[in-house]
Coordinates of N, CA and C in Angstrom, one line a residue:
M1 N 395.3 228.6 308.1 CA 394.1 228.8 307.4 C 393.0 228.1 308.2
L2 N 391.8 228.8 308.2 CA 390.6 228.2 308.8 C 390.2 227.0 308.1
R3 N 389.8 225.9 308.9 CA 389.4 224.7 308.3 C 387.9 224.5 308.6
T4 N 387.2 223.9 307.7 CA 385.8 223.5 307.9 C 385.8 222.1 308.5
E5 N 384.9 221.9 309.5 CA 384.8 220.6 310.2 C 383.4 220.2 310.2
V6 N 383.1 218.9 309.9 CA 381.8 218.3 310.0 C 381.8 217.8 311.5
V7 N 381.0 218.4 312.3 CA 381.0 218.1 313.7 C 380.0 217.0 314.1
S8 N 379.0 216.7 313.2 CA 378.0 215.7 313.5 C 377.2 215.4 312.2
T9 N 376.6 214.2 312.2 CA 375.7 213.9 311.1 C 374.4 213.3 311.8
G10 N 373.4 213.4 311.0 CA 372.1 212.8 311.5 C 371.3 212.4 310.2
F11 N 370.4 211.5 310.4 CA 369.6 211.0 309.3 C 368.2 210.6 309.8
Y12 N 367.3 210.6 308.9 CA 365.9 210.1 309.2 C 365.4 209.6 307.9
V13 N 364.7 208.4 308.0 CA 364.0 207.8 306.8 C 362.6 207.5 307.3
P14 N 361.6 207.7 306.5 CA 360.2 207.4 306.8 C 360.1 205.9 307.2
E15 N 359.1 205.7 308.0 CA 358.8 204.3 308.5 C 358.2 203.4 307.4
R16 N 357.5 204.0 306.5 CA 356.8 203.1 305.5 C 357.7 202.6 304.4
V17 N 357.8 201.2 304.4 CA 358.7 200.5 303.5 C 357.9 200.0 302.3
I18 N 358.4 200.4 301.1 CA 357.8 199.9 299.9 C 358.8 198.9 299.2
T19 N 358.4 197.7 299.1 CA 359.3 196.7 298.5 C 359.0 196.6 297.0
N20 N 359.9 195.9 296.3 CA 359.7 195.7 294.9 C 358.4 194.9 294.6
E21 N 358.1 194.0 295.5 CA 356.9 193.3 295.4 C 355.7 194.2 295.5
D22 N 355.7 195.2 296.3 CA 354.6 196.2 296.5 C 354.4 196.9 295.1
L23 N 355.5 197.2 294.4 CA 355.4 198.0 293.2 C 354.7 197.1 292.1
T24 N 354.8 195.8 292.2 CA 354.2 195.0 291.2 C 352.7 195.1 291.2
Q25 N 352.1 195.6 292.3 CA 350.7 195.8 292.4 C 350.2 197.0 291.6
W26 N 351.1 197.9 291.3 CA 350.7 199.2 290.6 C 351.2 199.2 289.2
M27 N 352.2 198.4 288.8 CA 352.8 198.6 287.5 C 353.3 197.2 287.0
D28 N 353.6 197.2 285.7 CA 354.1 196.0 285.1 C 355.6 196.0 285.4
T29 N 356.0 195.3 286.4 CA 357.4 195.1 286.8 C 357.6 193.9 287.6
S30 N 358.8 193.6 288.0 CA 359.0 192.5 288.9 C 360.2 192.8 289.8
D31 N 360.4 192.1 290.8 CA 361.5 192.2 291.7 C 362.8 192.0 290.9
E32 N 362.8 191.0 290.1 CA 364.0 190.7 289.3 C 364.4 191.9 288.4
W33 N 363.3 192.5 287.7 CA 363.5 193.6 286.7 C 364.2 194.8 287.5
I34 N 363.6 195.1 288.6 CA 364.1 196.2 289.4 C 365.5 196.0 289.9
R35 N 365.8 194.8 290.5 CA 367.1 194.5 291.0 C 368.2 194.5 289.9
Q36 N 367.8 194.0 288.8 CA 368.7 193.9 287.7 C 369.2 195.3 287.2
R37 N 368.3 196.2 287.2 CA 368.6 197.5 286.7 C 369.1 198.5 287.7
S38 N 368.7 198.3 289.0 CA 369.1 199.3 290.0 C 369.8 198.7 291.2
G39 N 369.5 197.5 291.5 CA 370.1 196.9 292.8 C 369.2 197.2 294.0
I40 N 368.1 197.9 293.7 CA 367.2 198.3 294.8 C 366.3 197.2 295.2
V41 N 366.1 197.0 296.5 CA 365.2 196.0 297.1 C 364.0 196.7 297.7
E42 N 364.2 197.8 298.3 CA 363.1 198.5 299.0 C 363.4 200.0 299.0
R43 N 362.4 200.8 299.2 CA 362.6 202.2 299.4 C 361.6 202.7 300.4
R44 N 361.8 203.9 300.9 CA 360.9 204.5 302.0 C 360.1 205.6 301.3
W45 N 358.8 205.5 301.6 CA 357.8 206.5 301.2 C 357.1 207.2 302.3
V46 N 356.8 208.4 302.1 CA 356.0 209.2 303.1 C 354.5 209.1 302.7
D47 N 353.7 209.4 303.7 CA 352.3 209.6 303.4 C 352.0 211.0 303.0
G48 N 350.9 211.3 302.3 CA 350.6 212.7 301.9 C 350.6 213.6 303.1
G49 N 351.0 214.8 302.9 CA 351.1 215.8 303.9 C 352.5 215.9 304.6
T50 N 353.4 215.0 304.3 CA 354.7 215.1 304.8 C 355.6 215.7 303.7
G51 N 356.4 216.7 304.1 CA 357.2 217.4 303.2 C 358.7 217.2 303.5
S52 N 359.5 217.7 302.6 CA 361.0 217.5 302.8 C 361.5 218.2 304.0
S53 N 360.8 219.3 304.4 CA 361.3 220.0 305.6 C 360.9 219.2 306.9
D54 N 359.9 218.4 306.8 CA 359.6 217.5 308.0 C 360.7 216.5 308.2
L55 N 361.1 215.9 307.1 CA 362.2 214.9 307.2 C 363.5 215.6 307.6
A56 N 363.7 216.8 307.0 CA 364.9 217.5 307.3 C 365.0 217.9 308.8
K57 N 363.9 218.3 309.4 CA 363.8 218.6 310.8 C 364.2 217.4 311.7
L58 N 363.7 216.3 311.4 CA 364.1 215.1 312.2 C 365.5 214.7 312.1
A59 N 366.1 214.8 310.9 CA 367.5 214.5 310.7 C 368.4 215.6 311.4
A60 N 367.9 216.9 311.3 CA 368.7 218.0 311.9 C 368.7 217.8 313.4
E61 N 367.6 217.5 314.0 CA 367.5 217.3 315.4 C 368.5 216.3 315.9
R62 N 368.6 215.2 315.2 CA 369.5 214.1 315.5 C 371.0 214.6 315.4
A63 N 371.3 215.3 314.4 CA 372.6 215.8 314.2 C 373.0 216.8 315.3
L64 N 372.1 217.7 315.6 CA 372.3 218.7 316.6 C 372.5 218.1 318.0
E65 N 371.7 217.1 318.3 CA 371.9 216.3 319.6 C 373.2 215.7 319.7
R66 N 373.6 215.0 318.6 CA 374.9 214.3 318.6 C 376.1 215.3 318.7
A67 N 375.9 216.5 318.2 CA 376.9 217.6 318.3 C 376.9 218.3 319.7
G68 N 375.9 218.1 320.4 CA 375.7 218.8 321.7 C 375.3 220.3 321.5
L69 N 374.6 220.5 320.4 CA 374.2 221.9 320.0 C 372.7 222.1 320.1
E70 N 372.3 223.3 320.2 CA 370.9 223.7 320.1 C 370.7 224.3 318.8
A71 N 369.4 224.3 318.3 CA 369.1 224.9 317.1 C 369.5 226.4 317.1
G72 N 369.4 227.1 318.2 CA 369.7 228.5 318.4 C 371.2 228.8 318.2
D73 N 372.0 227.7 318.2 CA 373.5 227.9 318.0 C 373.8 228.1 316.6
L74 N 372.9 227.9 315.7 CA 373.2 227.9 314.2 C 373.3 229.3 313.7
D75 N 374.1 229.5 312.7 CA 374.3 230.8 312.1 C 373.6 230.9 310.7
C76 N 373.4 229.7 310.1 CA 372.8 229.6 308.8 C 372.3 228.2 308.5
I77 N 371.3 228.1 307.6 CA 370.8 226.8 307.2 C 370.9 226.7 305.7
I78 N 371.4 225.6 305.3 CA 371.4 225.2 303.8 C 370.6 223.9 303.7
L79 N 369.6 224.0 302.9 CA 368.8 222.8 302.6 C 368.9 222.4 301.1
A80 N 369.4 221.2 300.9 CA 369.5 220.7 299.5 C 368.3 219.8 299.3
T81 N 367.5 220.2 298.3 CA 366.3 219.4 298.0 C 365.9 219.7 296.6
L82 N 365.4 218.7 295.9 CA 364.8 218.9 294.6 C 363.3 218.7 294.7
S83 N 362.8 218.4 295.9 CA 361.4 218.2 296.2 C 361.0 219.1 297.3
P84 N 360.9 220.4 297.1 CA 360.5 221.4 298.2 C 359.1 221.2 298.6
D85 N 358.8 221.6 299.8 CA 357.4 221.5 300.3 C 356.4 222.2 299.4
V86 N 356.8 223.4 298.9 CA 356.0 224.2 298.0 C 357.0 224.8 297.0
Y87 N 356.5 225.3 295.9 CA 357.3 226.0 294.9 C 358.0 227.2 295.5
F88 N 357.3 228.0 296.2 CA 357.9 229.2 296.8 C 357.2 229.5 298.1
P89 N 357.8 229.8 299.2 CA 359.3 230.0 299.3 C 360.0 228.7 299.4
G90 N 361.3 228.8 299.5 CA 362.2 227.6 299.7 C 361.8 226.9 301.0
S91 N 362.1 225.6 301.1 CA 361.8 224.8 302.3 C 362.7 225.1 303.4
G92 N 363.8 225.8 303.2 CA 364.7 226.1 304.3 C 364.1 227.0 305.4
V93 N 363.2 227.9 304.9 CA 362.5 228.7 305.9 C 361.5 227.9 306.7
F94 N 360.9 226.9 306.1 CA 360.0 226.0 306.9 C 360.8 225.2 307.9
L95 N 362.0 224.7 307.5 CA 362.9 224.0 308.4 C 363.3 224.9 309.6
Q96 N 363.6 226.2 309.3 CA 364.0 227.1 310.3 C 362.8 227.3 311.3
R97 N 361.6 227.4 310.9 CA 360.5 227.6 311.7 C 360.3 226.3 312.6
K98 N 360.4 225.2 311.9 CA 360.2 223.9 312.6 C 361.2 223.6 313.7
L99 N 362.4 224.2 313.5 CA 363.5 224.1 314.5 C 363.3 225.1 315.6
G100 N 362.4 226.0 315.4 CA 362.1 227.0 316.5 C 363.1 228.2 316.5
I101 N 363.7 228.5 315.4 CA 364.7 229.6 315.4 C 364.3 230.7 314.4
K102 N 364.8 231.9 314.7 CA 364.5 233.0 313.9 C 365.7 233.7 313.5
N103 N 365.6 234.6 312.5 CA 366.7 235.5 312.1 C 368.0 234.7 311.7
V104 N 367.8 233.6 311.1 CA 369.0 232.8 310.6 C 368.8 232.7 309.1
P105 N 369.8 233.1 308.3 CA 369.6 233.0 306.8 C 369.4 231.5 306.4
C106 N 368.6 231.4 305.4 CA 368.3 230.0 304.8 C 368.6 230.0 303.3
L107 N 369.2 229.0 302.9 CA 369.5 228.9 301.4 C 369.0 227.5 301.0
D108 N 368.2 227.5 300.0 CA 367.8 226.2 299.3 C 368.7 226.0 298.1
V109 N 369.2 224.8 298.0 CA 370.0 224.4 296.8 C 369.3 223.3 296.1
R110 N 369.0 223.6 294.8 CA 368.2 222.6 294.0 C 369.0 222.2 292.8
N111 N 369.9 221.3 293.0 CA 370.8 220.8 292.0 C 370.7 219.3 291.8
Q112 N 369.5 218.8 291.8 CA 369.3 217.3 291.7 C 370.1 216.6 292.7
C113 N 370.7 215.5 292.2 CA 371.4 214.6 293.1 C 372.7 215.2 293.7
S114 N 373.2 216.2 293.0 CA 374.4 216.8 293.5 C 374.2 218.0 294.5
G115 N 373.0 218.3 294.8 CA 372.6 219.4 295.6 C 373.3 219.5 296.9
F116 N 373.5 218.3 297.6 CA 374.1 218.3 298.9 C 375.6 218.6 298.8
I117 N 376.2 218.2 297.7 CA 377.7 218.5 297.5 C 377.8 220.0 297.2
Y118 N 377.0 220.6 296.4 CA 377.0 222.0 296.2 C 376.8 222.7 297.5
G119 N 375.9 222.3 298.3 CA 375.6 222.9 299.6 C 376.8 222.8 300.5
L120 N 377.5 221.7 300.5 CA 378.7 221.5 301.3 C 379.8 222.5 300.8
S121 N 379.9 222.7 299.5 CA 380.9 223.6 299.0 C 380.6 225.0 299.4
V122 N 379.4 225.4 299.3 CA 379.0 226.7 299.8 C 379.2 226.9 301.3
A123 N 378.9 225.9 302.1 CA 379.1 226.0 303.5 C 380.6 226.1 303.8
D124 N 381.4 225.4 303.1 CA 382.8 225.4 303.3 C 383.4 226.8 303.0
A125 N 382.9 227.4 301.9 CA 383.4 228.7 301.5 C 382.9 229.8 302.6
W126 N 381.7 229.7 303.0 CA 381.2 230.7 304.0 C 381.9 230.6 305.3
I127 N 382.3 229.4 305.7 CA 383.0 229.2 307.0 C 384.4 229.7 306.8
K128 N 385.1 229.4 305.7 CA 386.5 229.9 305.5 C 386.6 231.4 305.4
T129 N 385.5 232.0 304.9 CA 385.5 233.5 304.8 C 385.0 234.1 306.1
R130 N 384.7 233.3 307.1 CA 384.2 233.8 308.4 C 382.8 234.4 308.3
M131 N 382.1 234.2 307.3 CA 380.8 234.7 307.1 C 379.9 234.1 308.2
Y132 N 380.0 232.8 308.4 CA 379.2 232.0 309.4 C 380.2 231.0 310.1
R133 N 379.8 230.6 311.3 CA 380.6 229.7 312.1 C 379.9 228.3 312.1
R134 N 378.6 228.3 312.3 CA 377.9 227.0 312.4 C 376.8 227.0 311.4
I135 N 377.0 226.1 310.4 CA 376.0 226.0 309.4 C 375.4 224.6 309.4
L136 N 374.0 224.6 309.4 CA 373.3 223.3 309.3 C 373.1 223.0 307.8
L137 N 373.7 221.9 307.3 CA 373.5 221.5 306.0 C 372.7 220.2 306.0
V138 N 371.5 220.2 305.3 CA 370.6 219.1 305.3 C 370.3 218.8 303.8
G139 N 370.3 217.5 303.5 CA 369.8 217.0 302.2 C 368.5 216.2 302.5
S140 N 367.4 216.6 301.9 CA 366.1 215.9 302.2 C 365.3 215.8 300.9
E141 N 364.7 214.7 300.6 CA 363.9 214.5 299.4 C 362.6 213.7 299.8
V142 N 361.6 214.1 299.1 CA 360.3 213.4 299.2 C 359.8 213.3 297.8
H143 N 360.1 212.2 297.1 CA 359.6 212.0 295.8 C 358.4 211.1 295.7
S144 N 358.1 210.3 296.7 CA 357.0 209.3 296.7 C 355.7 209.9 296.4
T145 N 355.5 211.2 296.9 CA 354.1 211.8 296.7 C 353.9 212.3 295.3
G146 N 355.0 212.4 294.5 CA 354.8 212.9 293.1 C 355.1 211.9 292.0
L147 N 355.4 210.7 292.4 CA 355.7 209.7 291.3 C 354.5 209.2 290.6
E148 N 354.7 208.9 289.3 CA 353.7 208.2 288.5 C 353.7 206.7 288.9
K149 N 352.7 206.3 289.6 CA 352.7 204.9 290.1 C 351.9 204.0 289.2
S150 N 352.4 203.9 288.0 CA 351.9 203.1 287.0 C 353.0 202.6 286.1
T151 N 352.7 201.7 285.1 CA 353.7 201.2 284.2 C 354.3 202.4 283.4
A152 N 353.6 203.4 283.1 CA 354.1 204.6 282.4 C 355.3 205.3 283.2
G153 N 355.2 205.2 284.5 CA 356.2 205.9 285.4 C 357.2 204.9 285.9
R154 N 357.2 203.7 285.5 CA 358.0 202.6 286.1 C 359.5 202.9 286.2
D155 N 360.1 203.5 285.1 CA 361.5 203.7 285.1 C 362.0 204.6 286.2
T156 N 361.1 205.5 286.6 CA 361.5 206.5 287.7 C 361.0 206.0 289.0
A157 N 359.7 205.5 289.1 CA 359.1 205.2 290.3 C 359.8 204.1 291.1
V158 N 360.5 203.2 290.4 CA 361.2 202.1 291.1 C 362.4 202.6 291.8
L159 N 362.9 203.8 291.5 CA 364.2 204.3 292.1 C 364.0 205.1 293.3
F160 N 362.9 205.9 293.4 CA 362.8 207.0 294.4 C 361.8 206.7 295.5
G161 N 362.1 207.3 296.7 CA 361.3 207.2 297.9 C 360.7 208.5 298.2

């Protein structure tokens, strides 16, 4: 039976670090309150104008390089995100364009935190049925631009980057 193999991984996180102390400037919270409830010390935020496909591109390039592959070697792109660049179309097509490839099917999976796992399951099925051979699966999120950065949004804002 045909087996699916993860041939490489890659990641990218934005440079801007937001600490728990930074959040105390915008909302009624403290480092202790955040750590006690989440264990989080810092998170990464993007500046406006950066979308999930931008982060996905940088992670994908690293993964492709580690695998010794070119973007043109891909048969399909699956992008798991709950924070697409725009509502429509899906961000997978933006990732495709940013990687400089054409005529490759793109699927966006929007299943909150489990989206990447769903994408992995779909990729596995497509490879086992010989529909595609090389699938790029990327999970990418940009929540920092849409968070309520006040005490009203504290319960969510302290968690996400």
